Amino acid sequence: MKIYIDGKYYDERNARISVFDHGLLYGDGIFEGIRAYNGRVFRLKEHVDRLFCSAKSILLTVPLTHAGVMAAIVETCRRNKLRDGYIRLVVTRGPGTLGLNPNRCKSPSVIIIAGKIQLYPPELYQQGMEIVTVPTTRNLHSALNPAIKSLNYLNNILAKIEANNAGCEEAIMLNAEGFVAECTGDNIFVVKEGRLLTPPLSAGALYGITRRVVMDLAAQSGVKVDEPHLTRYDLINAEECFLTGSAAELMPIVKIDGRVIGAGKPGPVTKKLVTQYHALTKASGQPIYE
Ligand code: PMP
């Protein structure tokens, strides 16, 4: 595997960054998780745009232009002969001193890894998955806005551990007011009376790119889409539920906190969206090989 670091390509064992990098010392940095399908990078521009929004939020200057980041991602895929896979784009604050002040970090680092990801067991995509609500609430947006895709994922990791302790692969995270925010690495949707509902970004959800795609696909099929505040009651009493994420794609949810959702199997709206999503991922994106 060839890994991109600051304009150069390294073998896996030589791909290293400084132990003084504030990305490591403080989680000071940002990232994106992107998919390639069928020799194309899916929604590349949207991911790079979100990266730059995260960068702006934390006053981090990405040492490349939008076009430069996009070109580096495509070139990393090419060098790894990637056709279908997962791309991790990371920008760290760069090496500094042991104090947390970022003004001592003079050169942010850009890292691109083009590899594979297998988030959930394949059979769960057929049967649907069980999830639970966990005690750890999503970060307050006034403290660390969940819209920033930062390297500081402890909030989500703690929730993931709590899900694992309950025998689940994913967790529903509520916000401090008790409304549903999202899952640890995925956005959440329900179908209620034929309408597709997902929490608003202000509830503490990431501006998920898969979320946006799914909302657009639903609207195109004439399904009404709304972003109301949702409680656990709304989830439990929904007809269908599913998660979205670049890595997860669409994962049907059939049980929440011990309650069976709908008929206890992936529902018709979910299944149609899965089919539409797969068709779209195969047929669009930035070509890697001209
Ligand atoms: N929420 C969180 C907390 C995430 O980390 C992610 C991405 N892994 C998502 C939602 C889904 O976002 P996207 O569809 O852009 O991958």
Tab-separated table of C-alpha atoms and ligand atoms in Angstrom:
chain	number	residue	atom	x	y	z
A	1	MET	CA	0.000	0.000	0.000
A	2	LYS	CA	1.263	3.473	-0.909
A	3	ILE	CA	0.371	6.196	1.555
A	4	TYR	CA	0.396	9.891	0.724
A	5	ILE	CA	2.003	12.205	3.264
A	6	ASP	CA	2.614	15.831	2.340
A	7	GLY	CA	3.105	15.288	-1.363
A	8	LYS	CA	5.181	12.102	-1.161
A	9	TYR	CA	4.180	8.432	-1.305
A	10	TYR	CA	5.472	5.949	1.249
A	11	ASP	CA	5.223	2.192	1.804
A	12	GLU	CA	3.008	1.318	4.741
A	13	ARG	CA	5.921	0.607	7.114
A	14	ASN	CA	7.654	3.891	6.223
A	15	ALA	CA	4.530	6.042	6.424
A	16	ARG	CA	5.195	7.903	9.655
A	17	ILE	CA	4.445	11.206	11.301
A	18	SER	CA	6.055	12.932	14.273
A	19	VAL	CA	5.140	11.983	17.848
A	20	PHE	CA	4.970	15.767	18.374
A	21	ASP	CA	2.157	16.111	15.832
A	22	HIS	CA	-0.764	17.732	17.631
A	23	GLY	CA	-3.083	15.404	15.741
A	24	LEU	CA	-1.643	12.683	17.984
A	25	LEU	CA	-1.005	14.730	21.129
A	26	TYR	CA	-4.376	16.504	21.221
A	27	GLY	CA	-6.599	15.147	18.470
A	28	ASP	CA	-6.018	18.496	16.794
A	29	GLY	CA	-6.928	17.875	13.187
A	30	ILE	CA	-9.721	16.873	10.849
A	31	PHE	CA	-10.590	13.985	8.547
A	32	GLU	CA	-12.880	12.538	5.929
A	33	GLY	CA	-13.895	8.965	5.093
A	34	ILE	CA	-14.606	8.595	1.384
A	35	ARG	CA	-15.594	5.654	-0.828
A	36	ALA	CA	-14.486	4.582	-4.276
A	37	TYR	CA	-16.808	2.448	-6.369
A	38	ASN	CA	-16.190	1.008	-9.768
A	39	GLY	CA	-13.071	3.114	-10.394
A	40	ARG	CA	-14.656	6.388	-9.291
A	41	VAL	CA	-14.481	8.430	-6.100
A	42	PHE	CA	-18.021	8.956	-4.848
A	43	ARG	CA	-19.033	12.516	-3.923
A	44	LEU	CA	-15.386	13.644	-3.823
A	45	LYS	CA	-16.125	17.349	-4.079
A	46	GLU	CA	-18.658	17.190	-1.225
A	47	HIS	CA	-16.143	15.468	1.051
A	48	VAL	CA	-13.383	17.957	0.235
A	49	ASP	CA	-15.790	20.861	0.727
A	50	ARG	CA	-16.731	19.477	4.165
A	51	LEU	CA	-13.034	19.047	5.001
A	52	PHE	CA	-12.442	22.724	4.248
A	53	CYS	CA	-15.444	23.695	6.395
A	54	SER	CA	-14.022	21.645	9.282
A	55	ALA	CA	-10.614	23.279	8.704
A	56	LYS	CA	-12.104	26.758	8.760
A	57	SER	CA	-13.961	25.988	11.982
A	58	ILE	CA	-10.760	25.027	13.780
A	59	LEU	CA	-8.616	27.719	12.111
A	60	LEU	CA	-6.450	25.168	10.354
A	61	THR	CA	-4.941	26.121	7.027
A	62	VAL	CA	-5.001	23.146	4.666
A	63	PRO	CA	-1.697	23.392	2.791
A	64	LEU	CA	-3.404	22.548	-0.537
A	65	THR	CA	-6.241	24.015	-2.573
A	66	HIS	CA	-9.578	22.189	-3.020
A	67	ALA	CA	-8.371	21.070	-6.448
A	68	GLY	CA	-5.019	20.031	-4.973
A	69	VAL	CA	-6.662	17.827	-2.328
A	70	MET	CA	-8.961	16.255	-4.923
A	71	ALA	CA	-6.038	15.551	-7.262
A	72	ALA	CA	-3.969	14.032	-4.429
A	73	ILE	CA	-6.846	11.690	-3.505
A	74	VAL	CA	-7.316	10.530	-7.084
A	75	GLU	CA	-3.565	10.015	-7.529
A	76	THR	CA	-3.336	8.004	-4.279
A	77	CYS	CA	-6.150	5.749	-5.521
A	78	ARG	CA	-4.351	5.343	-8.841
A	79	ARG	CA	-1.053	4.397	-7.222
A	80	ASN	CA	-2.876	1.803	-5.130
A	81	LYS	CA	-4.838	0.532	-8.156
A	82	LEU	CA	-7.981	1.104	-6.120
A	83	ARG	CA	-11.303	0.521	-7.869
A	84	ASP	CA	-13.528	-0.197	-4.884
A	85	GLY	CA	-12.449	0.824	-1.427
A	86	TYR	CA	-12.270	3.354	1.326
A	87	ILE	CA	-10.165	6.483	1.433
A	88	ARG	CA	-9.119	8.183	4.656
A	89	LEU	CA	-8.108	11.818	4.281
A	90	VAL	CA	-6.521	13.376	7.370
A	91	VAL	CA	-5.153	16.854	8.004
A	92	THR	CA	-3.289	17.250	11.280
A	93	ARG	CA	-2.168	20.472	12.949
A	94	GLY	CA	1.387	19.206	12.432
A	95	PRO	CA	4.377	18.904	14.769
A	96	GLY	CA	4.639	21.435	17.582
A	97	THR	CA	5.724	21.623	21.193
A	98	LEU	CA	4.285	19.657	24.123
A	99	GLY	CA	1.992	22.572	25.000
A	100	LEU	CA	-1.365	22.599	23.297
A	101	ASN	CA	-1.033	26.014	21.676
A	102	PRO	CA	-1.431	25.433	17.935
A	103	ASN	CA	0.523	28.569	17.063
A	104	ARG	CA	3.717	26.537	17.566
A	105	CYS	CA	2.656	24.135	14.819
A	106	LYS	CA	4.080	25.549	11.630
A	107	SER	CA	3.254	22.891	9.059
A	108	PRO	CA	-0.024	20.981	8.976
A	109	SER	CA	0.243	17.502	7.470
A	110	VAL	CA	-1.995	15.957	4.840
A	111	ILE	CA	-2.296	12.164	4.906
A	112	ILE	CA	-4.231	9.992	2.448
A	113	ILE	CA	-4.729	6.252	2.892
A	114	ALA	CA	-6.555	4.328	0.176
A	115	GLY	CA	-7.561	0.895	1.426
A	116	LYS	CA	-10.510	-1.243	2.429
A	117	ILE	CA	-13.123	-1.048	5.147
A	118	GLN	CA	-15.545	-3.635	6.534
A	119	LEU	CA	-17.595	-1.940	9.188
A	120	TYR	CA	-20.435	-4.343	9.866
A	121	PRO	CA	-20.939	-8.087	9.261
A	122	PRO	CA	-22.403	-8.538	5.719
A	123	GLU	CA	-25.408	-10.601	6.909
A	124	LEU	CA	-26.682	-7.621	8.923
A	125	TYR	CA	-27.396	-5.781	5.662
A	126	GLN	CA	-29.938	-8.522	4.855
A	127	GLN	CA	-31.384	-9.131	8.327
A	128	GLY	CA	-31.078	-5.650	9.805
A	129	MET	CA	-29.169	-4.625	12.903
A	130	GLU	CA	-30.035	-4.089	16.550
A	131	ILE	CA	-28.874	-0.893	18.253
A	132	VAL	CA	-29.216	0.706	21.671
A	133	THR	CA	-29.299	4.193	23.128
A	134	VAL	CA	-26.228	4.812	25.298
A	135	PRO	CA	-25.589	7.079	28.311
A	136	THR	CA	-22.864	9.186	26.674
A	137	THR	CA	-24.591	12.158	25.024
A	138	ARG	CA	-23.380	13.844	21.839
A	139	ASN	CA	-21.071	16.824	22.325
A	140	LEU	CA	-22.826	20.149	22.812
A	141	HIS	CA	-22.511	22.202	19.651
A	142	SER	CA	-21.593	25.170	21.824
A	143	ALA	CA	-18.615	23.144	23.147
A	144	LEU	CA	-17.335	21.099	20.204
A	145	ASN	CA	-19.717	21.192	17.281
A	146	PRO	CA	-20.468	17.676	15.994
A	147	ALA	CA	-20.506	19.206	12.499
A	148	ILE	CA	-16.712	19.463	12.717
A	149	LYS	CA	-15.250	16.148	11.605
A	150	SER	CA	-12.290	16.431	13.949
A	151	LEU	CA	-9.706	13.888	15.042
A	152	ASN	CA	-11.235	14.189	18.502
A	153	TYR	CA	-13.612	11.222	18.329
A	154	LEU	CA	-13.591	10.215	22.009
A	155	ASN	CA	-17.221	11.276	22.403
A	156	ASN	CA	-18.185	8.761	19.716
A	157	ILE	CA	-15.688	6.124	20.883
A	158	LEU	CA	-17.141	6.131	24.408
A	159	ALA	CA	-20.607	5.630	22.950
A	160	LYS	CA	-19.276	2.836	20.722
A	161	ILE	CA	-17.781	1.065	23.763
A	162	GLU	CA	-21.135	1.352	25.535
A	163	ALA	CA	-22.845	-0.157	22.469
A	164	ASN	CA	-20.316	-3.002	22.411
A	165	ASN	CA	-20.863	-3.626	26.128
A	166	ALA	CA	-24.564	-4.010	25.351
A	167	GLY	CA	-23.734	-6.507	22.584
A	168	CYS	CA	-24.421	-4.030	19.752
A	169	GLU	CA	-22.371	-2.693	16.856
A	170	GLU	CA	-23.755	0.852	16.925
A	171	ALA	CA	-25.251	3.283	19.433
A	172	ILE	CA	-27.904	5.957	19.270
A	173	MET	CA	-26.539	9.135	20.802
A	174	LEU	CA	-28.957	11.662	22.257
A	175	ASN	CA	-28.048	15.300	22.676
A	176	ALA	CA	-27.976	17.037	26.060
A	177	GLU	CA	-31.700	17.854	25.700
A	178	GLY	CA	-32.571	14.207	25.140
A	179	PHE	CA	-33.344	14.471	21.437
A	180	VAL	CA	-31.857	11.963	19.005
A	181	ALA	CA	-28.639	13.295	17.443
A	182	GLU	CA	-27.052	10.480	15.428
A	183	CYS	CA	-25.039	7.292	15.867
A	184	THR	CA	-21.304	7.053	16.610
A	185	GLY	CA	-20.294	6.996	12.957
A	186	ASP	CA	-23.580	7.124	11.083
A	187	ASN	CA	-26.649	9.328	10.692
A	188	ILE	CA	-30.056	7.900	11.564
A	189	PHE	CA	-33.363	7.908	9.656
A	190	VAL	CA	-36.871	6.628	10.345
A	191	VAL	CA	-39.907	6.136	8.139
A	192	LYS	CA	-43.150	7.292	9.734
A	193	GLU	CA	-46.467	7.319	7.889
A	194	GLY	CA	-44.570	7.108	4.622
A	195	ARG	CA	-42.389	10.141	5.403
A	196	LEU	CA	-38.623	9.981	5.815
A	197	LEU	CA	-37.418	11.699	8.979
A	198	THR	CA	-33.915	12.447	10.252
A	199	PRO	CA	-32.741	14.717	13.071
A	200	PRO	CA	-31.756	18.268	12.075
A	201	LEU	CA	-28.059	19.161	12.109
A	202	SER	CA	-28.762	21.430	15.073
A	203	ALA	CA	-29.627	18.325	17.129
A	204	GLY	CA	-25.936	17.381	16.971
A	205	ALA	CA	-25.671	15.413	13.759
A	206	LEU	CA	-22.824	15.485	11.293
A	207	TYR	CA	-23.743	16.941	7.916
A	208	GLY	CA	-23.529	13.427	6.495
A	209	ILE	CA	-22.883	13.153	2.799
A	210	THR	CA	-24.735	9.837	2.590
A	211	ARG	CA	-27.545	11.504	4.580
A	212	ARG	CA	-27.830	14.200	1.903
A	213	VAL	CA	-27.726	11.674	-0.954
A	214	VAL	CA	-30.454	9.551	0.659
A	215	MET	CA	-32.657	12.601	1.273
A	216	ASP	CA	-32.295	13.555	-2.399
A	217	LEU	CA	-33.039	10.007	-3.600
A	218	ALA	CA	-36.163	9.856	-1.443
A	219	ALA	CA	-37.386	13.243	-2.665
A	220	GLN	CA	-36.845	12.149	-6.278
A	221	SER	CA	-39.109	9.137	-5.653
A	222	GLY	CA	-41.797	11.384	-4.230
A	223	VAL	CA	-41.164	10.479	-0.573
A	224	LYS	CA	-41.587	13.484	1.722
A	225	VAL	CA	-38.476	14.251	3.747
A	226	ASP	CA	-38.423	16.177	6.998
A	227	GLU	CA	-35.904	17.071	9.719
A	228	PRO	CA	-37.856	17.368	12.984
A	229	HIS	CA	-36.488	16.870	16.467
A	230	LEU	CA	-36.928	13.177	17.263
A	231	THR	CA	-37.180	11.386	20.590
A	232	ARG	CA	-36.584	7.715	21.399
A	233	TYR	CA	-40.366	7.315	21.299
A	234	ASP	CA	-40.362	8.441	17.657
A	235	LEU	CA	-37.690	5.903	16.765
A	236	ILE	CA	-39.284	3.014	18.621
A	237	ASN	CA	-42.684	3.634	17.046
A	238	ALA	CA	-41.412	4.156	13.514
A	239	GLU	CA	-42.317	1.825	10.650
A	240	GLU	CA	-38.715	1.563	9.495
A	241	CYS	CA	-35.312	2.722	10.626
A	242	PHE	CA	-31.879	2.759	8.975
A	243	LEU	CA	-28.436	4.290	9.353
A	244	THR	CA	-26.349	6.059	6.723
A	245	GLY	CA	-22.623	6.640	6.362
A	246	SER	CA	-19.955	6.525	3.685
A	247	ALA	CA	-18.463	3.391	5.222
A	248	ALA	CA	-21.732	1.783	6.395
A	249	GLU	CA	-23.767	2.832	3.318
A	250	LEU	CA	-27.375	2.065	4.374
A	251	MET	CA	-27.873	-0.294	7.308
A	252	PRO	CA	-31.441	-1.358	8.185
A	253	ILE	CA	-32.278	-1.258	11.916
A	254	VAL	CA	-34.773	-3.805	13.230
A	255	LYS	CA	-34.475	-3.443	16.999
A	256	ILE	CA	-33.893	-0.417	19.243
A	257	ASP	CA	-33.472	-0.733	23.015
A	258	GLY	CA	-35.155	-4.149	22.923
A	259	ARG	CA	-38.180	-2.971	20.875
A	260	VAL	CA	-38.797	-4.512	17.468
A	261	ILE	CA	-39.090	-1.856	14.752
A	262	GLY	CA	-41.983	-2.286	12.302
A	263	ALA	CA	-42.143	-5.847	11.019
A	264	GLY	CA	-38.695	-6.681	12.465
A	265	LYS	CA	-37.067	-6.869	9.049
A	266	PRO	CA	-35.778	-4.295	6.531
A	267	GLY	CA	-38.818	-2.371	5.270
A	268	PRO	CA	-39.850	-1.434	1.707
A	269	VAL	CA	-38.750	2.229	1.810
A	270	THR	CA	-35.338	1.221	3.190
A	271	LYS	CA	-34.915	-1.542	0.599
A	272	LYS	CA	-35.773	0.777	-2.264
A	273	LEU	CA	-33.297	3.389	-1.027
A	274	VAL	CA	-30.588	0.708	-0.706
A	275	THR	CA	-31.147	-0.289	-4.350
A	276	GLN	CA	-31.138	3.335	-5.508
A	277	TYR	CA	-28.021	4.095	-3.471
A	278	HIS	CA	-26.093	1.147	-4.907
A	279	ALA	CA	-27.108	2.112	-8.435
A	280	LEU	CA	-25.938	5.687	-7.862
A	281	THR	CA	-22.585	4.718	-6.328
A	282	LYS	CA	-21.822	2.445	-9.294
A	283	ALA	CA	-22.701	5.053	-11.870
A	284	SER	CA	-21.316	8.361	-10.607
A	285	GLY	CA	-18.216	9.957	-9.154
A	286	GLN	CA	-14.835	11.380	-10.071
A	287	PRO	CA	-13.076	8.933	-12.437
A	288	ILE	CA	-9.749	7.599	-11.121
A	289	TYR	CA	-8.667	6.088	-14.442
A	290	GLU	CA	-9.414	8.142	-17.556
B	1	PMP	N1	-21.934	10.814	11.871
B	1	PMP	C1	-20.671	10.663	12.286
B	1	PMP	C2	-20.343	10.972	13.703
B	1	PMP	C3	-19.682	10.224	11.396
B	1	PMP	O1	-18.428	10.076	11.805
B	1	PMP	C4	-20.049	9.924	10.057
B	1	PMP	C5	-19.012	9.489	9.062
B	1	PMP	N2	-18.346	8.340	9.429
B	1	PMP	C6	-21.385	10.069	9.677
B	1	PMP	C7	-22.296	10.535	10.604
B	1	PMP	C8	-21.830	9.778	8.277
B	1	PMP	O2	-21.350	10.758	7.390
B	1	PMP	P1	-21.051	10.489	5.871
B	1	PMP	O3	-22.321	10.004	5.253
B	1	PMP	O4	-20.620	11.793	5.333
B	1	PMP	O5	-19.976	9.442	5.806
